XYZ file of C-alpha atoms in Angstrom:
466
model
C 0.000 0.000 0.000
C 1.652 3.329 -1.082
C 2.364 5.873 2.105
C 1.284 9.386 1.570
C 2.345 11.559 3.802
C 2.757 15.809 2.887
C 6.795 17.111 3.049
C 6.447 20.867 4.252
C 8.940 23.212 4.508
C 11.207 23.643 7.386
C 14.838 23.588 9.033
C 16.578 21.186 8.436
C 16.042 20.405 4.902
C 14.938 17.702 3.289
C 15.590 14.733 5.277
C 13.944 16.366 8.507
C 10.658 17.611 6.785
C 10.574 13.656 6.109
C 11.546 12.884 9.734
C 8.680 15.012 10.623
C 6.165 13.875 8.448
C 6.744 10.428 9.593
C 6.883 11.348 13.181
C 3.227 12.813 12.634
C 1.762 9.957 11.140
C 3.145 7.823 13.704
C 1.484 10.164 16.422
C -1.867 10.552 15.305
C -2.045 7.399 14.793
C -2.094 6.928 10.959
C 1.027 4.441 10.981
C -0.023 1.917 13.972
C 2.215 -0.171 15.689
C 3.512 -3.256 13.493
C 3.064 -1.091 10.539
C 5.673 -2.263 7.746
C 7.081 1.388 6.076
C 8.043 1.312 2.697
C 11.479 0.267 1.038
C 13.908 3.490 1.585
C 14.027 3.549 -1.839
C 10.432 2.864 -3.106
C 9.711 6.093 -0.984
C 12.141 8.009 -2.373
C 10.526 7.536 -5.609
C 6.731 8.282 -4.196
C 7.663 11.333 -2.506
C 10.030 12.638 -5.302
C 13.085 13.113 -2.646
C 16.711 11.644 -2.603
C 16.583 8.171 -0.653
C 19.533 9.185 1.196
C 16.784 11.863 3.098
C 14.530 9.024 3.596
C 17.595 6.833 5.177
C 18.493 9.876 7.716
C 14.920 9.785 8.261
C 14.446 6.258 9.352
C 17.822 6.097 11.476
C 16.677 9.602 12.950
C 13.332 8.129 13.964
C 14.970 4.242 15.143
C 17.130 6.215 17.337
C 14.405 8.185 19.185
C 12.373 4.448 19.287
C 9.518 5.304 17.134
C 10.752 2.754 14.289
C 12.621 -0.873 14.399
C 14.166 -2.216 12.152
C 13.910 -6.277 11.600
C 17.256 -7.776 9.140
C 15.730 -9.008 6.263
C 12.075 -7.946 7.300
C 12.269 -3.978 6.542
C 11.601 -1.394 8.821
C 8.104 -0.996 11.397
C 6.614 1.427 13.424
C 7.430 0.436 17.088
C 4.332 2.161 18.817
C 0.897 3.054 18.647
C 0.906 6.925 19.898
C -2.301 8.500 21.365
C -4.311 10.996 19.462
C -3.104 14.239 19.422
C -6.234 15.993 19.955
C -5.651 19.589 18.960
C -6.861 22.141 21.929
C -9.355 24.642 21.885
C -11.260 22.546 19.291
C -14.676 21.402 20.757
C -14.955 17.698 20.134
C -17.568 16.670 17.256
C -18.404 19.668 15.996
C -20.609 18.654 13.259
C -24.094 17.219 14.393
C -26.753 15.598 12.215
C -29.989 17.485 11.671
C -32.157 17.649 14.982
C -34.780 15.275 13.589
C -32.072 12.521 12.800
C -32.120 10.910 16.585
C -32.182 7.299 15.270
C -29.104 5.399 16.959
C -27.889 2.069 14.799
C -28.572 -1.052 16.826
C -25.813 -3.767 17.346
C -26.540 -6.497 14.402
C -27.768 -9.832 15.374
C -24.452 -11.035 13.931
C -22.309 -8.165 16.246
C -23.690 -9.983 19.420
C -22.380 -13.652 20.644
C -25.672 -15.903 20.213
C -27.571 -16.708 22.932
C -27.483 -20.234 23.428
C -31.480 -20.757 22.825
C -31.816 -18.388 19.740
C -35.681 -17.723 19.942
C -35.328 -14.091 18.579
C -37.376 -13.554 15.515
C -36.816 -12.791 11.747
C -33.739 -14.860 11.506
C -33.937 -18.025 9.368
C -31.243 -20.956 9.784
C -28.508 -20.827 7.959
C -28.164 -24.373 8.566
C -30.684 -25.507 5.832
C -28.770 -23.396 3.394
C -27.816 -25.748 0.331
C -24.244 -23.672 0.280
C -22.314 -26.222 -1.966
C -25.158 -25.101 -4.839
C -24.682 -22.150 -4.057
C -20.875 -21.760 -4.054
C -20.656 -23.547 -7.590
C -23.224 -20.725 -9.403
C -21.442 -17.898 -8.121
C -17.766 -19.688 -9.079
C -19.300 -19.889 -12.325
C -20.848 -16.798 -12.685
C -17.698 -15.604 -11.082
C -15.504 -17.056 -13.853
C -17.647 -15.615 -16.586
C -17.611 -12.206 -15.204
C -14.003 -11.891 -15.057
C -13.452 -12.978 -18.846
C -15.980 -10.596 -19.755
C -15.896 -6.569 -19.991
C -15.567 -4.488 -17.464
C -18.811 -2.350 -17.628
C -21.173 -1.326 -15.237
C -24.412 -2.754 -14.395
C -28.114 -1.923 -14.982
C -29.423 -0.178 -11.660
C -32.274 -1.859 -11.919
C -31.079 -5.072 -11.667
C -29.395 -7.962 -13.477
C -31.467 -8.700 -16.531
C -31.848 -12.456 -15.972
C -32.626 -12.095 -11.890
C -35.705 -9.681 -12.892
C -37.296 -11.697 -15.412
C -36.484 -14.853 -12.836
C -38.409 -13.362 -10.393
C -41.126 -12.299 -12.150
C -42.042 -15.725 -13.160
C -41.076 -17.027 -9.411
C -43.509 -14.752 -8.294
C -45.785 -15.895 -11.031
C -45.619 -19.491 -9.893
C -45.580 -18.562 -5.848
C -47.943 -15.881 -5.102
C -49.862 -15.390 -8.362
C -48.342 -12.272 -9.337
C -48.847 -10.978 -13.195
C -45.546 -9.103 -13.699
C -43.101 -8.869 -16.340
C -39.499 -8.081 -15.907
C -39.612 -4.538 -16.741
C -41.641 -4.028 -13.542
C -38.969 -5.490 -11.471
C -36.711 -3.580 -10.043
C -33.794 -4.975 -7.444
C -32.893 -4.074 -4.718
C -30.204 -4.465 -1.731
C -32.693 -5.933 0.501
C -36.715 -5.085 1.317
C -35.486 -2.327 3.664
C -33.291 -0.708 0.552
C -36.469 -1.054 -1.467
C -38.589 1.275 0.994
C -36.172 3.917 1.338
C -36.286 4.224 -2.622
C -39.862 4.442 -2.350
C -39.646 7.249 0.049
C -37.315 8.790 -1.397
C -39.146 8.997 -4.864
C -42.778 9.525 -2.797
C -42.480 11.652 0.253
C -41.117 15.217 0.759
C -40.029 16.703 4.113
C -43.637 17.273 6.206
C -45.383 14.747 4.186
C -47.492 11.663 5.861
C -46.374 8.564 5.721
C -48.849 6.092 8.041
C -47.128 2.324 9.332
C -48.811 0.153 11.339
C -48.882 -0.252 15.220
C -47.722 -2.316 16.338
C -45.785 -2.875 13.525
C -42.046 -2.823 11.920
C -39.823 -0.104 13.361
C -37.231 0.105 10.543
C -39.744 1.518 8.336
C -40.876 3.550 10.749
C -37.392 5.423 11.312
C -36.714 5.597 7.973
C -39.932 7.497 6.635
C -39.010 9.321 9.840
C -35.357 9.887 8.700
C -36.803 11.211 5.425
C -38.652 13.953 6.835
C -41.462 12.622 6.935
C -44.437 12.499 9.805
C -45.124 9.418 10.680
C -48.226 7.971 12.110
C -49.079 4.920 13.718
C -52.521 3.292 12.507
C -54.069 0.504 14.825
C -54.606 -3.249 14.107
C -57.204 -5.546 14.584
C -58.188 -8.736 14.124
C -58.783 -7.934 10.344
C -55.644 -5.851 9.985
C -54.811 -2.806 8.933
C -58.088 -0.502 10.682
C -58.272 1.654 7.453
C -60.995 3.533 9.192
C -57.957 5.239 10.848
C -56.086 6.135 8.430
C -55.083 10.027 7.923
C -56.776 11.074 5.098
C -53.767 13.276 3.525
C -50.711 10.316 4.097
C -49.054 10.127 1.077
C -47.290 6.610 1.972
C -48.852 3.797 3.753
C -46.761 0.832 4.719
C -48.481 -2.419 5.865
C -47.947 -6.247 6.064
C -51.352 -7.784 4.863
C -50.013 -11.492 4.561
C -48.522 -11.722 8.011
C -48.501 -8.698 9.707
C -45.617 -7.964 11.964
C -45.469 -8.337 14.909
C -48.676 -9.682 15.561
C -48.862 -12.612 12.586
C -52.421 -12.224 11.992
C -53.253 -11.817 7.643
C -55.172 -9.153 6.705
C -58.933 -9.903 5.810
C -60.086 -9.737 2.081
C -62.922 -7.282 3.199
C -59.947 -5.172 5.017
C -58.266 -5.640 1.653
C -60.692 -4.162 -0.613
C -61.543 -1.343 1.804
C -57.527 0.265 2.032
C -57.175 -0.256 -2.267
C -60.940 1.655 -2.282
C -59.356 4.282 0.167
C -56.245 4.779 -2.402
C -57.975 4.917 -5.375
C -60.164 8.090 -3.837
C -57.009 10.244 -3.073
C -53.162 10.242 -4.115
C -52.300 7.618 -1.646
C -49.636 4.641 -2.164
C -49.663 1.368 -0.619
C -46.242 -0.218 0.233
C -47.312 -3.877 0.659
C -44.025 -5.665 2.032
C -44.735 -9.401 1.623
C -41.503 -10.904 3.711
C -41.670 -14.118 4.631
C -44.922 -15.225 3.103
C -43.341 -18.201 1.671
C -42.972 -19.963 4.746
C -47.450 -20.839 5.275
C -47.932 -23.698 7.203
C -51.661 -24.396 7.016
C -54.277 -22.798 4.431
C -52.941 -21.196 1.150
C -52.371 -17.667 1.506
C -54.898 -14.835 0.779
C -53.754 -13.142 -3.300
C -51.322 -10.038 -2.624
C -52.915 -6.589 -2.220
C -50.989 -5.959 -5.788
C -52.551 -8.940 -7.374
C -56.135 -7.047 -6.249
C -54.484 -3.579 -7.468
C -56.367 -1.907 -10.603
C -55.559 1.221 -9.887
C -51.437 1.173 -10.189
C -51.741 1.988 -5.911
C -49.525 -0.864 -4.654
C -45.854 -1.018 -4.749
C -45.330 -4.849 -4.150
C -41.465 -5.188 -1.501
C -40.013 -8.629 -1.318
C -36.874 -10.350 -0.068
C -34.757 -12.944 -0.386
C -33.382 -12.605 3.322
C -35.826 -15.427 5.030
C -36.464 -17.270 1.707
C -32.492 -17.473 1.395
C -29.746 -15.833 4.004
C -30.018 -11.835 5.611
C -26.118 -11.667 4.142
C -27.877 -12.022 0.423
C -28.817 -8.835 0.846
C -31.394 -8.726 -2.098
C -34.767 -7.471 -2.202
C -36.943 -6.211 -4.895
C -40.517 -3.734 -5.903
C -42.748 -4.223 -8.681
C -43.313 -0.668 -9.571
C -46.398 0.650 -11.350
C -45.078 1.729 -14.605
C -45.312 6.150 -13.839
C -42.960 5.083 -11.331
C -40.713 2.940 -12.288
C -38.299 5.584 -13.827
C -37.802 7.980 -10.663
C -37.003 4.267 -8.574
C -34.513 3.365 -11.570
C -32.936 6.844 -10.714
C -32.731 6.973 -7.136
C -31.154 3.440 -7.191
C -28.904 4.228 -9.765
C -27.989 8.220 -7.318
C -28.307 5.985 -4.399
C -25.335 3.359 -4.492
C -25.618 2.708 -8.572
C -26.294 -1.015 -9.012
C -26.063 -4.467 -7.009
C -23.367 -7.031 -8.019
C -23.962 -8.564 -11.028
C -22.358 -11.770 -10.213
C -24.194 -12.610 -7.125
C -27.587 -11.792 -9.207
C -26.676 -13.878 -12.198
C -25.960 -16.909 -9.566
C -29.739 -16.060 -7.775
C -31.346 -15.830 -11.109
C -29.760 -19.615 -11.708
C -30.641 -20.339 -8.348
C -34.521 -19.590 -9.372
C -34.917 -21.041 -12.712
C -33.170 -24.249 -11.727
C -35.557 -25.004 -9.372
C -33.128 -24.621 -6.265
C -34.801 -21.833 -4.384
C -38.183 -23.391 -4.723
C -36.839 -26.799 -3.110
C -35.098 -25.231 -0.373
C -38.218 -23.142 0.582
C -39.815 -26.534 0.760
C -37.332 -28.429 2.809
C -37.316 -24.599 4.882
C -40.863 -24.831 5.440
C -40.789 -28.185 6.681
C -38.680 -27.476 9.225
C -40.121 -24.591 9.996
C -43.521 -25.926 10.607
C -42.479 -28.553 12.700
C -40.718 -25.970 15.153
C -43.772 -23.553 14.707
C -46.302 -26.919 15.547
C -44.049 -27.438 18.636
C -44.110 -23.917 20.484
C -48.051 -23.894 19.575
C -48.236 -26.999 21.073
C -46.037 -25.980 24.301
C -48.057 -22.455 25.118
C -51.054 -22.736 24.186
C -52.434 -24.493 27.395
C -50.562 -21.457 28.920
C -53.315 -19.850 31.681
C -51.431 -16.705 31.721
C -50.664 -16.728 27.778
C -52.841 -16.297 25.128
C -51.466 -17.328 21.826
C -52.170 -14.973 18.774
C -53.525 -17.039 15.373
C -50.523 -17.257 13.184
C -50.320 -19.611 10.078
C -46.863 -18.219 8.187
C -43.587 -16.882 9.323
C -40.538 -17.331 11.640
C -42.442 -16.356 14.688
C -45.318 -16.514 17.106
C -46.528 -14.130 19.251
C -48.504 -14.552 22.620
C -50.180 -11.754 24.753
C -49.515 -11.851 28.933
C -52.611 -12.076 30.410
C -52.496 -9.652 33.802
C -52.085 -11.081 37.180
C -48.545 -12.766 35.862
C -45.100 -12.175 36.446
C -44.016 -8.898 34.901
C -42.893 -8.792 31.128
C -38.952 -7.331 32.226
C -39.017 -10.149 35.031
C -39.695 -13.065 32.116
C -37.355 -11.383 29.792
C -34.422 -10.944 32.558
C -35.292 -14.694 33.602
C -34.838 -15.757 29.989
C -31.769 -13.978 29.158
C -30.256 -15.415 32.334
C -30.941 -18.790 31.438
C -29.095 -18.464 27.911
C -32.804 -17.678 26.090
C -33.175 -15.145 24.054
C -36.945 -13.739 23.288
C -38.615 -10.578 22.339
C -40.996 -7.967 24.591
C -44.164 -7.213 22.278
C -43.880 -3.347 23.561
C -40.455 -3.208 21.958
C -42.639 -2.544 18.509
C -44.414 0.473 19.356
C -47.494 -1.172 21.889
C -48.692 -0.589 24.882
C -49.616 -4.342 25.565
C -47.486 -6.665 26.708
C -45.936 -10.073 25.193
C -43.692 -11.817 23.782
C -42.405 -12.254 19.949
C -40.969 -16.031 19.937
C -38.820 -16.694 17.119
C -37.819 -20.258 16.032
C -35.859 -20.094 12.602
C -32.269 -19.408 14.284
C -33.097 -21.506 17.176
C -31.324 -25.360 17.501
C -34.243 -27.767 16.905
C -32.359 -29.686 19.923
C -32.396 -26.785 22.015
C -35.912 -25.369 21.526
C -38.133 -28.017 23.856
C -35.336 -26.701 26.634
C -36.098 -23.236 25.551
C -40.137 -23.396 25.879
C -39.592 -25.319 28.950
C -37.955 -22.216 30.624
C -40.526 -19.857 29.475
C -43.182 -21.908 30.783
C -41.258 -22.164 34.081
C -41.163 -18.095 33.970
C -44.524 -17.517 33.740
């Protein structure tokens, strides 16, 4: 890695502005301790100096003990220096704007693992064919590199957006053709291009409550005034709906948290309230492949004749979170302005990882592993159903798709923070209900990260707690 460092002007000449450039870098910390430093004569020729001034340099700086050097090896920096914080500066200076209060949460993958993994949204990697995997991205891999170096279509990868138009066609009974598709880095990428293509500073954007804070802060990080809209037993209560939001964001096939699908007469009414007023719908369908009883009710886009819903999938429980793809169908007026803001945004995915997922589709491999997924999953989602229900002091919510449950505490238990701190101390790690913007309290039980082996051990805590 070339070293840049400035040569000012100075006593001394040239070999002591060197001396004190080095000496700088060392002491802010820009050269770290173990850092190899250049040939004398490879930075000679960088900096444009003699490399007799570099030599003086280095022996100037070994003497004082900021450098080593190792026969054979080269030359290294022999300390890490604190920061020389300049004085009279106020530390951070800059601050965001005053509405931009959202703090980033630690990753599930930042954190060690509990050892009962009952948080939800997290499938299991385990049931991940990765050998299949591996050999369509080596081979896409190898045909990329023989091929020219150009950049690709912001939209997405040709092949991946006419795959998943017909996987959607097959899955969820979606009419679309490719030039509808466009893909994104995940659903949560997706909804920030919608907002950013939908909603100015001041305008309404209406989410569900309880309901998926992400989308929440980000309409919130765009300016926008967000308001939470109640859920029933039907869904969505559209009855409650501002009537000037410009956005609203909902989860009709399993809402979240709560798991319940929307009804079709709750369907009909929010595509009715649309159509009277300049209103879009985001409908984020994400995990609706994983249905372990009845089939699914048809998308809100498949009931959309009015060009009101933007349809958000993702390939993050269907596949791995690290996939990191996502996609909209886009009515056709705005297509374009989502094409753009991808392409302003962060310009394109990577081409070979969506050649490989558009294999992945047409050869049948994501449709098997879904299968084999949801066979698993049902079995673990059969198993906590079977394990709480009898709960007196739980009452189960109706869910029938997913990678959770959740279950409301009845009063007269133990407190919600007392099960949680019970759980955590026994290695179990579950979610409080209020945590997503509600006032009741529960718990959100995940079971696609969790051990199979572990989970009976798991439930048999939380019945213990309660």
């Amino acid at each position: 890695m070339d070293l840049v460092i400035e040569i000012a002007g100075g006593p001394g000449g040239t070999s002591a502005a060197v001396y004190r450039a080095l000496r700088a870098a060392i002491t802010d910390g820009r050269l770290p301790a173990g850092h190899r430093l250049p040939a004398s004569r490879t930075l000679a020729a960088d900096l444009g100096v003699s490399r007799g001034s570099v030599a003086v340099a280095y022996e100037r700086l070994a003497a004082e003990g900021h450098l080593t050097a190792r026969v054979g090896a080269g030359t290294y920096v022999a300390f890490s220096a604190p920061p020389d914080r300049r004085s009279g500066v106020a530390p951070d200076p800059l601050r965001p704007r005053a509405d931009w209060s959202f703090t980033p949460e630690p990753s599930s993958g930042e954190r060690p693992a509990p050892r009962v993994d009952l948080r939800s949204g997290i499938p299991d990697a385990r049931l991940f064919p990765f050998d299949t995997w591996r050999r369509l991205v080596a081979a896409e891999l190898r045909l990329r590199a023989n091929g020219p170096g150009t950049y690709p279509e912001p939209s997405g990868h040709p092949a991946l957006r006419a795959a998943i138009a017909r996987y959607l066609g097959h899955s969820r009974g979606l009419r679309a053709g490719p030039d509808e598709v466009v893909v994104t880095n995940g659903a949560q990428h997706a909804v920030d291009l919608i907002g950013r293509v939908l909603l100015k500073p001041g305008d309404v954007a209406a989410v569900e409550q309880p309901g998926y804070p992400p989308a929440r802060r980000l309409f919130a990080s765009l300016g926008a005034r967000v308001v939470g809209v109640p859920v029933d037993e039907e869904g969505l209560v559209v009855s409650a709906l501002p009537g000037h939001a410009r956005v609203v964001y909902v989860t009709p096939s399993h809402q979240f948290p709560l798991g319940r699908a929307m009804s079709a007469g709750r369907r009909r009414e929010l595509l009715d309230w649309a159509r009277r007023r300049p209103a879009a719908i985001v409908e984020d369908d994400y995990d609706s492949e994983f249905r372990f009883s009845a089939r699914p009710l048809d998308p809100l886009r498949s009931l959309d004749r009015w060009d009101r819903v933007l349809y958000v999938g993702t390939f993050s429980k269907s596949m791995l979170p690290a996939m990191r793809t996502g996609f909209v169908l886009a009515p056709p007026g705005l297509r374009p302005a989502l094409v753009a803001a991808r392409q302003l945004s962060d310009g394109y995915g990577p081409a070979a990882i969506q050649a490989a997922l558009a294999r992945f589709i047409d050869e049948g491999q994501l449709a098997r592993h879904v299968r084999r997924a949801r066979r698993a999953y049902a079995d673990r989602h059969a198993r906590i159903v079977a394990a709480l229900a009898g709960q007196p002091r739980l009452e189960l919510l109706p869910s029938a798709a997913g990678l959770h449950v959740t279950a409301l505490l009845r009063p007269g238990g133990p407190a919600p923070a007392r099960i949680l701190a019970g759980a955590r101390a026994a290695g179990v790690a579950v979610e409080d209900l209020r945590s997503y913007g509600t006032d009741v309290d529960g718990l959100v039980i995940g079971f696609g990260a969790v051990d199979p082996d572990l989970l009976d051990e798991g439930l048999a805590t939380l019945t213990a707690l309660l």
